[in-house]
PDB file of C-alpha atoms in Angstrom:
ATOM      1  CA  UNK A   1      25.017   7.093  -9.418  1.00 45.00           C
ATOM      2  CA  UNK A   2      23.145   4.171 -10.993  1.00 51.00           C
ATOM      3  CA  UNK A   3      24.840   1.307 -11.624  1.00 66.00           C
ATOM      4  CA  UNK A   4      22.161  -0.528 -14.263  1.00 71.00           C
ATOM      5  CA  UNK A   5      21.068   1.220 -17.089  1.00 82.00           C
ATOM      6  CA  UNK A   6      17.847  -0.124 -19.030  1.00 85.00           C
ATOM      7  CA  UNK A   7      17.210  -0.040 -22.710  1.00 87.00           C
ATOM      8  CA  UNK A   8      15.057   0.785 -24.030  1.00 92.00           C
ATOM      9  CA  UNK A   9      13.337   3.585 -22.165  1.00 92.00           C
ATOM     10  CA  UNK A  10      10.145   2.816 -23.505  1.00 94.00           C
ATOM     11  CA  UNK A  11       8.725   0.235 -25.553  1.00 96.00           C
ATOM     12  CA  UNK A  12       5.303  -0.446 -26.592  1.00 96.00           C
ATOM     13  CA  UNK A  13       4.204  -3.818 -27.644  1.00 96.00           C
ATOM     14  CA  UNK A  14       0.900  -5.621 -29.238  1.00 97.00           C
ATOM     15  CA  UNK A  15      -0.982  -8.455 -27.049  1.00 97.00           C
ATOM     16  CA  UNK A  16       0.744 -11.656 -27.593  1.00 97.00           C
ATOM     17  CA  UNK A  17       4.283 -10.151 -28.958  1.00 97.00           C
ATOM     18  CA  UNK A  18       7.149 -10.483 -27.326  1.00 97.00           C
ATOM     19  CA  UNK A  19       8.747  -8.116 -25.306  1.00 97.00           C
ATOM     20  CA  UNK A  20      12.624  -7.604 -24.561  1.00 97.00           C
ATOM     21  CA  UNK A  21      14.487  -4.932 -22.473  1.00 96.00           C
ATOM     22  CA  UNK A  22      18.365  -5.101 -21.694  1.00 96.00           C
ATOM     23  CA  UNK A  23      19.965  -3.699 -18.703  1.00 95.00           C
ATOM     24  CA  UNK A  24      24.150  -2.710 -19.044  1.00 94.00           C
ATOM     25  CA  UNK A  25      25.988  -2.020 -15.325  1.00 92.00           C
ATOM     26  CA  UNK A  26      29.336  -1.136 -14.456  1.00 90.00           C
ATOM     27  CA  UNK A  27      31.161  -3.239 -12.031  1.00 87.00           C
ATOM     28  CA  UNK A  28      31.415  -7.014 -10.719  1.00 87.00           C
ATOM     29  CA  UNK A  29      28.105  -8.323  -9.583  1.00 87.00           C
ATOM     30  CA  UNK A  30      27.015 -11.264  -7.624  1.00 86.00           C
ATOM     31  CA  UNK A  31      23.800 -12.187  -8.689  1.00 89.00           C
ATOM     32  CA  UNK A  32      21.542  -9.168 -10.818  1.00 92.00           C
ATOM     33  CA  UNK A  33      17.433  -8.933 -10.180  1.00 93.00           C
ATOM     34  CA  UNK A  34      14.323  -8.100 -12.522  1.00 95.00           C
ATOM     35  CA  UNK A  35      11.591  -6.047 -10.675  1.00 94.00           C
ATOM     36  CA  UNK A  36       8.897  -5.298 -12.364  1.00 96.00           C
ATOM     37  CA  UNK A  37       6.757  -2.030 -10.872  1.00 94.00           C
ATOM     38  CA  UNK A  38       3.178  -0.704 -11.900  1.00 92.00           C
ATOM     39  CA  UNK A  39       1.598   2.413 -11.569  1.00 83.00           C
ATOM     40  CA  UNK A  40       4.303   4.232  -9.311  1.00 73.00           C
ATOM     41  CA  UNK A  41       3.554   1.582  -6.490  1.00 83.00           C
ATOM     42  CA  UNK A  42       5.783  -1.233  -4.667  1.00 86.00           C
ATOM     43  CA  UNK A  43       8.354  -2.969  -6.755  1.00 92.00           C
ATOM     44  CA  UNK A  44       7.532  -7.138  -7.156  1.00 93.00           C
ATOM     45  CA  UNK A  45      10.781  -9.370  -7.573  1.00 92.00           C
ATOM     46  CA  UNK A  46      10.430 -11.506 -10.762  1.00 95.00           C
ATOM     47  CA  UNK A  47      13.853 -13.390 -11.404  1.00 93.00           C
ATOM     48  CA  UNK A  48      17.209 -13.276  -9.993  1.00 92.00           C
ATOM     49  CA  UNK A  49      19.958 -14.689 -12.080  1.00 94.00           C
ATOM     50  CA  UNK A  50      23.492 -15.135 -10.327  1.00 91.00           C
ATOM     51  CA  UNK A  51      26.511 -14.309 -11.792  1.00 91.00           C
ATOM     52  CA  UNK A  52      27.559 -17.862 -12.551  1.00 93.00           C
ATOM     53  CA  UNK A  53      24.399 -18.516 -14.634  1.00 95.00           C
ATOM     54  CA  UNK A  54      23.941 -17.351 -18.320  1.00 97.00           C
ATOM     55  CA  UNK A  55      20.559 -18.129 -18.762  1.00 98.00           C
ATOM     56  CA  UNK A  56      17.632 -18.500 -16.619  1.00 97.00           C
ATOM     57  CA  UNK A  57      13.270 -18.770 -17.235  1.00 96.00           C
ATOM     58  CA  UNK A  58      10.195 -18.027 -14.532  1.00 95.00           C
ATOM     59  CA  UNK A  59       6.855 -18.339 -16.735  1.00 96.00           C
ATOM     60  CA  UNK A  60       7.325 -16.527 -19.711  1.00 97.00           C
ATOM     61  CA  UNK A  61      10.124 -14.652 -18.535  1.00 97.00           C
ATOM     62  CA  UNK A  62      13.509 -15.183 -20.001  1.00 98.00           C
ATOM     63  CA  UNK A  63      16.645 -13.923 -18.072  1.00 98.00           C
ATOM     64  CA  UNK A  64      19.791 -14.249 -19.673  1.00 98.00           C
ATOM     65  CA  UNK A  65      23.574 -12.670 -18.471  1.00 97.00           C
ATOM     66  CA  UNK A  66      26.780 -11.840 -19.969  1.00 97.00           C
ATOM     67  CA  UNK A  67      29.085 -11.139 -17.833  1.00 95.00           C
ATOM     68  CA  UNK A  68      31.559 -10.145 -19.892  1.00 95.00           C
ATOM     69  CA  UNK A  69      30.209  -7.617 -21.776  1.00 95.00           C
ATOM     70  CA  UNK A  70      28.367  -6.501 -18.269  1.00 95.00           C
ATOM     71  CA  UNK A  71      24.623  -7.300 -19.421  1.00 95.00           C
ATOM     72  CA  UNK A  72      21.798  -8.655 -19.024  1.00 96.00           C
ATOM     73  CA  UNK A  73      18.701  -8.930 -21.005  1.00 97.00           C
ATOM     74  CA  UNK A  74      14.938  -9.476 -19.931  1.00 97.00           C
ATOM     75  CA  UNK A  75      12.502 -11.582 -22.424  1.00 98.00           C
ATOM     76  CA  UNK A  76       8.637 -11.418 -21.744  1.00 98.00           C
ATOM     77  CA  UNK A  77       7.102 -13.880 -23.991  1.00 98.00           C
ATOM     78  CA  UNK A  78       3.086 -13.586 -25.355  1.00 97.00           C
ATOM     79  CA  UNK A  79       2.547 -10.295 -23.700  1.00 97.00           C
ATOM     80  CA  UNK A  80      -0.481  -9.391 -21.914  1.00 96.00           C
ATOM     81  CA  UNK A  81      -2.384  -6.319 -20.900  1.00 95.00           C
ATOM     82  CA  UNK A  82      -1.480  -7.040 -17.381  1.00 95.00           C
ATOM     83  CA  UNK A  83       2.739  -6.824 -18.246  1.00 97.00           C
ATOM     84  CA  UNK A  84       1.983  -2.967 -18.660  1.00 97.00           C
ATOM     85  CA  UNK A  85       4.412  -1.640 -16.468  1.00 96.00           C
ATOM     86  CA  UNK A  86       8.073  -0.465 -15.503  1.00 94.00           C
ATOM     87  CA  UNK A  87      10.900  -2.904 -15.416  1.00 96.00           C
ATOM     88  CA  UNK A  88      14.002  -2.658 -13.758  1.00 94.00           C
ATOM     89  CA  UNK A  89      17.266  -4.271 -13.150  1.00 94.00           C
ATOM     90  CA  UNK A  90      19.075  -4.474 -10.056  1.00 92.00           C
ATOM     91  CA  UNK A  91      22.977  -5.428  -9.550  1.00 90.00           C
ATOM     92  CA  UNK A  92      24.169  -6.462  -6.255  1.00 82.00           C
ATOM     93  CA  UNK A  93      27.578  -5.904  -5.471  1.00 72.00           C
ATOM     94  CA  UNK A  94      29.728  -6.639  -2.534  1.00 68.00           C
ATOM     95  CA  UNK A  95      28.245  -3.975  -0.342  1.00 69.00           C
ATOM     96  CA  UNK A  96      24.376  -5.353   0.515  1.00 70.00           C
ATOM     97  CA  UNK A  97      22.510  -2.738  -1.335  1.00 77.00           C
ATOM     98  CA  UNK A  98      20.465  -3.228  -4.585  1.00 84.00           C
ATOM     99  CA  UNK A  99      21.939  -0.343  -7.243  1.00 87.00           C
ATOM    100  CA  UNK A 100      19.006   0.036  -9.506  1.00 89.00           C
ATOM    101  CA  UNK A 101      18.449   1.543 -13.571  1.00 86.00           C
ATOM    102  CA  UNK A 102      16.041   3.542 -14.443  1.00 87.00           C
ATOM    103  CA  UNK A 103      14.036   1.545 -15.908  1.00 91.00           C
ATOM    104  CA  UNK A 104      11.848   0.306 -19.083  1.00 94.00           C
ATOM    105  CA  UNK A 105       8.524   1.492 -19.327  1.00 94.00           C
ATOM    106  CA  UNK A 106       6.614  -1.042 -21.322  1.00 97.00           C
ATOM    107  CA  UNK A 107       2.867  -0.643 -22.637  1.00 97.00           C
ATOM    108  CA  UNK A 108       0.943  -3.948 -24.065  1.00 97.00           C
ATOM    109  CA  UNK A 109      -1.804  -2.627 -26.412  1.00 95.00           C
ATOM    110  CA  UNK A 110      -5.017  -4.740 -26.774  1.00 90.00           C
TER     111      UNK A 110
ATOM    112  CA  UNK B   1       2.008 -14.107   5.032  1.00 65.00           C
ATOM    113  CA  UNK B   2       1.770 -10.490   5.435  1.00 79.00           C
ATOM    114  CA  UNK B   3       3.959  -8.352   2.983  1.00 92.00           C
ATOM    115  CA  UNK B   4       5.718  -5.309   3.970  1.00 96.00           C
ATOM    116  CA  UNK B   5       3.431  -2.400   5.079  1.00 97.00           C
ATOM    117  CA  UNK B   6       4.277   1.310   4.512  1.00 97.00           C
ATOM    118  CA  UNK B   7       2.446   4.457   5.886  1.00 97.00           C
ATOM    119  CA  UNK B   8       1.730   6.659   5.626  1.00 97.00           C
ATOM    120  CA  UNK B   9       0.271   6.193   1.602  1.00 96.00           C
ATOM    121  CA  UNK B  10       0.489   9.921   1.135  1.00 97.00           C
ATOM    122  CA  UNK B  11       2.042  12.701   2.915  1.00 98.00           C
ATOM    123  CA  UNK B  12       2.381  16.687   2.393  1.00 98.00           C
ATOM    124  CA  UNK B  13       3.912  19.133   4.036  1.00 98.00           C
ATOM    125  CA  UNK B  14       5.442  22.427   3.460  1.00 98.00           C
ATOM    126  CA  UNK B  15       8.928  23.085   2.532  1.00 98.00           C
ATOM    127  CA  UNK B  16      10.774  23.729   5.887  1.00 98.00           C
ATOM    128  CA  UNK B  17       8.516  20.900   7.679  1.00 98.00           C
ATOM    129  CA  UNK B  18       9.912  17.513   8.659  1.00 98.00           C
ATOM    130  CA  UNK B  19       8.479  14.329   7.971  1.00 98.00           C
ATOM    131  CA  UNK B  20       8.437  10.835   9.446  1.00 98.00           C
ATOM    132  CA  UNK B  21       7.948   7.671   7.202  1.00 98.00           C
ATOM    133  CA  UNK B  22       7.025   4.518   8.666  1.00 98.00           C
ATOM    134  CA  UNK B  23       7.785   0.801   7.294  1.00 98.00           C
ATOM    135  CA  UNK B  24       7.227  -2.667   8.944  1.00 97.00           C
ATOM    136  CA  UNK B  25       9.406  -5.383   7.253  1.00 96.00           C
ATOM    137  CA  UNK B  26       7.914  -8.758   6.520  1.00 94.00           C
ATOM    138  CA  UNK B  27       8.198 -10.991  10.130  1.00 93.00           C
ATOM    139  CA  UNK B  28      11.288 -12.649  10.464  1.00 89.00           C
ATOM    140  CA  UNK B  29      13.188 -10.095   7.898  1.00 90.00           C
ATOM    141  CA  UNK B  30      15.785  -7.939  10.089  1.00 90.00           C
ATOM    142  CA  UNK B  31      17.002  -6.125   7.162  1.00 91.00           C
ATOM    143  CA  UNK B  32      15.273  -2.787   5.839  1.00 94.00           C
ATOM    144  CA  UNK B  33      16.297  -0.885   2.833  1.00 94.00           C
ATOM    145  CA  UNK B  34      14.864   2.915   2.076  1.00 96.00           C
ATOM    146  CA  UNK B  35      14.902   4.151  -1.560  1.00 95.00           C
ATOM    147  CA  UNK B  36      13.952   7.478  -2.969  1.00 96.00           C
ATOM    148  CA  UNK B  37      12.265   7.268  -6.261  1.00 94.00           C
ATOM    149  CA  UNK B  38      11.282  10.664  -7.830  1.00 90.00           C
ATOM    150  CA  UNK B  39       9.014  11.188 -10.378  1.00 82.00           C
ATOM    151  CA  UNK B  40      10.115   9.123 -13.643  1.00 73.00           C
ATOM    152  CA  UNK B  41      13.236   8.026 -12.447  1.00 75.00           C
ATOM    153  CA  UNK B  42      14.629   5.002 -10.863  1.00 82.00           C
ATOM    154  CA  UNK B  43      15.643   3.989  -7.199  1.00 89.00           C
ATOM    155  CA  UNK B  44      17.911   5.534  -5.076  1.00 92.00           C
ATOM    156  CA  UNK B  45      19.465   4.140  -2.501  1.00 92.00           C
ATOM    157  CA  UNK B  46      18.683   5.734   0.765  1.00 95.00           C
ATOM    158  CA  UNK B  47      19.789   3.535   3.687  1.00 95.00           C
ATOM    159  CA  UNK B  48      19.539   0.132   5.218  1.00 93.00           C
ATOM    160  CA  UNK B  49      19.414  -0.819   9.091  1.00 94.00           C
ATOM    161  CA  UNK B  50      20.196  -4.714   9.948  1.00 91.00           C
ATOM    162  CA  UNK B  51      19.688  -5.649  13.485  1.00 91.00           C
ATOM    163  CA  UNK B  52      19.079  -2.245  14.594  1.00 93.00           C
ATOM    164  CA  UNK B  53      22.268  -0.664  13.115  1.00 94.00           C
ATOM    165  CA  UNK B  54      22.701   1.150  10.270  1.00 94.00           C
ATOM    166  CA  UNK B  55      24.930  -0.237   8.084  1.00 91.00           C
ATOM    167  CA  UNK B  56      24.669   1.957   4.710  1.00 91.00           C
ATOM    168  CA  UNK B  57      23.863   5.014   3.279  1.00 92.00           C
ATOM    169  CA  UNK B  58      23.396   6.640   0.311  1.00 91.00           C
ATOM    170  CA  UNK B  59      24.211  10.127  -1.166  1.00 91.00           C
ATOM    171  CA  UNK B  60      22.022  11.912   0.636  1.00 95.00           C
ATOM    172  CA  UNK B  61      22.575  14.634   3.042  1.00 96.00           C
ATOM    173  CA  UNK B  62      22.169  14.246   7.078  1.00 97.00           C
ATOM    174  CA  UNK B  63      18.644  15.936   7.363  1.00 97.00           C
ATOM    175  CA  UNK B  64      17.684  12.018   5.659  1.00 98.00           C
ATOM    176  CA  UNK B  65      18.082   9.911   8.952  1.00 97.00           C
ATOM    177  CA  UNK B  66      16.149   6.488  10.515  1.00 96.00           C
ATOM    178  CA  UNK B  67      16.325   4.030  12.760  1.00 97.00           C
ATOM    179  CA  UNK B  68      15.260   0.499  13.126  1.00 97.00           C
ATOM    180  CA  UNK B  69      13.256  -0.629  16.369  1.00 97.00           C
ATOM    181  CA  UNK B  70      13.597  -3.591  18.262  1.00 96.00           C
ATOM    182  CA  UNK B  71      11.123  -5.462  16.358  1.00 95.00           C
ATOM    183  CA  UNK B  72      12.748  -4.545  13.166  1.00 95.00           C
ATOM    184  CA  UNK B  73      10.077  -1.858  11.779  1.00 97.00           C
ATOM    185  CA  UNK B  74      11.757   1.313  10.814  1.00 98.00           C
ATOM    186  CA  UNK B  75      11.229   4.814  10.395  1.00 98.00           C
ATOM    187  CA  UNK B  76      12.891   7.123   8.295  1.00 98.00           C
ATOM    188  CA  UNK B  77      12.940  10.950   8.945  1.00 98.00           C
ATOM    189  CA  UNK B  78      13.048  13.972   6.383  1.00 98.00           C
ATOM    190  CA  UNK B  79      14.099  17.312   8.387  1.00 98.00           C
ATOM    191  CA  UNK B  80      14.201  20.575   6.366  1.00 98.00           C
ATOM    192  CA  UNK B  81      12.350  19.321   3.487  1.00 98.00           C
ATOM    193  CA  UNK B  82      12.731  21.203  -0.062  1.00 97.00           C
ATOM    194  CA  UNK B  83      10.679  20.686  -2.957  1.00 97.00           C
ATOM    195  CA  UNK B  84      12.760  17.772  -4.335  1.00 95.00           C
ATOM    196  CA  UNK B  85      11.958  15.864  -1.731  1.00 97.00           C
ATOM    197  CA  UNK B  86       8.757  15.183  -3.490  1.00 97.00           C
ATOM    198  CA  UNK B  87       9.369  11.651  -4.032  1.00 96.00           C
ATOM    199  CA  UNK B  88       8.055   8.159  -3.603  1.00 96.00           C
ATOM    200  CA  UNK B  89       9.519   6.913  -0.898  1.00 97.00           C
ATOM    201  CA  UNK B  90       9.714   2.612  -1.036  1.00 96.00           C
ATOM    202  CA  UNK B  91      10.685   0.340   1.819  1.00 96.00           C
ATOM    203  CA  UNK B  92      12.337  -3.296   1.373  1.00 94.00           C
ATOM    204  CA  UNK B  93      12.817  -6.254   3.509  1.00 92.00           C
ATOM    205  CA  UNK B  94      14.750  -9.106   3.060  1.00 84.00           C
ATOM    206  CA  UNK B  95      16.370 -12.446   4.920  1.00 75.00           C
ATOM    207  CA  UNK B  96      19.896 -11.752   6.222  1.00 65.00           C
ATOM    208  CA  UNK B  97      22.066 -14.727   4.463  1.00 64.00           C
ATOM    209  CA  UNK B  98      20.128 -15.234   1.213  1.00 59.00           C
ATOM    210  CA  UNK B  99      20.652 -13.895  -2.334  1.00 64.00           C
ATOM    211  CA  UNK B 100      19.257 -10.624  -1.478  1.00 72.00           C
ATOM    212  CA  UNK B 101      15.857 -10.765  -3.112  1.00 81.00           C
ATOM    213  CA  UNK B 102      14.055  -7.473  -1.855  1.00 88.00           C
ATOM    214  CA  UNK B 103      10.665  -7.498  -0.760  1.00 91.00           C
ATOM    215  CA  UNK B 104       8.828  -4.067  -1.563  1.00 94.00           C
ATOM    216  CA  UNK B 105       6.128  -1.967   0.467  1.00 95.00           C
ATOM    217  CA  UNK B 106       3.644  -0.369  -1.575  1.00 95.00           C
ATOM    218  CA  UNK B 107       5.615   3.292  -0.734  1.00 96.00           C
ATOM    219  CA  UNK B 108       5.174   6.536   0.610  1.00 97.00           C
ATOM    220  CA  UNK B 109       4.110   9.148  -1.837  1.00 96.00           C
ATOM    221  CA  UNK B 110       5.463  12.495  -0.373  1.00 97.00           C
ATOM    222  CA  UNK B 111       4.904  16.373  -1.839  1.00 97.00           C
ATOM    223  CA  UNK B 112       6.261  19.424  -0.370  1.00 98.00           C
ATOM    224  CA  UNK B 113       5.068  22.220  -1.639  1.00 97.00           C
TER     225      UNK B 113
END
């Protein structure tokens, strides 16, 4: 079973808005990953925020983490054609493997 | 720095067949991770080989087996394939010791028909 489940499952977004998905998981994490994926290809790392942190920025990306309520949101600011894609969280646990949602599927219109 | 490589890109076969999937980690990674990705759905967690063990799997039946070669590339083997097998099949490396940011290959796109 998944651990991370994105919301929304879709979203699609004018050039230069802003775009934010959130990601809910189930159990204690150590650190929880943003991967963003186009076209059905290879997944690129963006961010990795650890469980001690509560907010964190690459770029225009904005990472922030509650672990309390077991969340994590993902902020893309002054979207671009190129941020069409798939984004997903990733938890990692105490047992070295990634457990992945199923994703946001984001579409920047021109 | 080369990335990770995958091949092959695409693969059929035919329901029945078996099928071998290739992956060479980035150099100095020892640590490869499989995932299954069907068609509109996230990542499944396959397996992962450190140092030539395996030291993880996922829920997936035997017939989904690998191994990891001396110099870390890996293979991972699909015997008795069904239809939903038809996957994407992605391959991550990554540095034993560090916060377990994944490096992806570009994937395996197999159909069985």
């Amino acid at each position: 079973s998944q651990q991370g489940e994105e919301d929304p499952q879709a979203l699609s977004i004018q050039e230069g808005e802003n775009a934010t998905m959130n990601c809910s998981y189930k159990t204690s994490i150590n650190n929880l990953q943003w991967y963003r994926q186009n076209s059905g290809r290879g997944l690129v790392h963006l961010i990795l925020i650890r469980s001690n942190e509560r907010e964190k920025h690459s770029g225009r990306l904005r990472v922030t983490l509650d672990t309390s309520k077991k969340s994590s949101s993902l902020l893309i600011t002054a979207s671009r054609a190129a941020d069409t894609a798939s984004y997903f969280c990733a938890t990692d646990g105490n047992d070295y493997k990634l457990s992945f949602g199923a994703g946001t599927t984001v579409t920047v219109r021109a | 720095e080369a990335g990770v490589t995958q091949s092959p890109t695409h693969l059929i076969k035919t329901r029945g067949q078996q099928a071998t999937l290739r992956c060479s980690p980035i150099s100095g990674h020892t640590s490869v991770y499989w995932y299954q990705q069907a068609l509109g759905l996230g990542l499944q967690f396959l397996l992962w080989y450190d140092e030539g063990e395996e030291r993880n799997r996922g829920n997936f039946p035997p017939r989904f087996s690998g191994r990891q070669f001396p110099n870390y590339s890996s293979e991972l083997n699909v015997n008795a394939l069904e239809l939903e097998d038809s996957a994407l099949y992605l391959c991550a490396s990554y540095i034993t010791g560090q916060y377990h940011e994944q490096y992806f290959g570009p994937g395996t796109r197999l159909t069985v028909t």
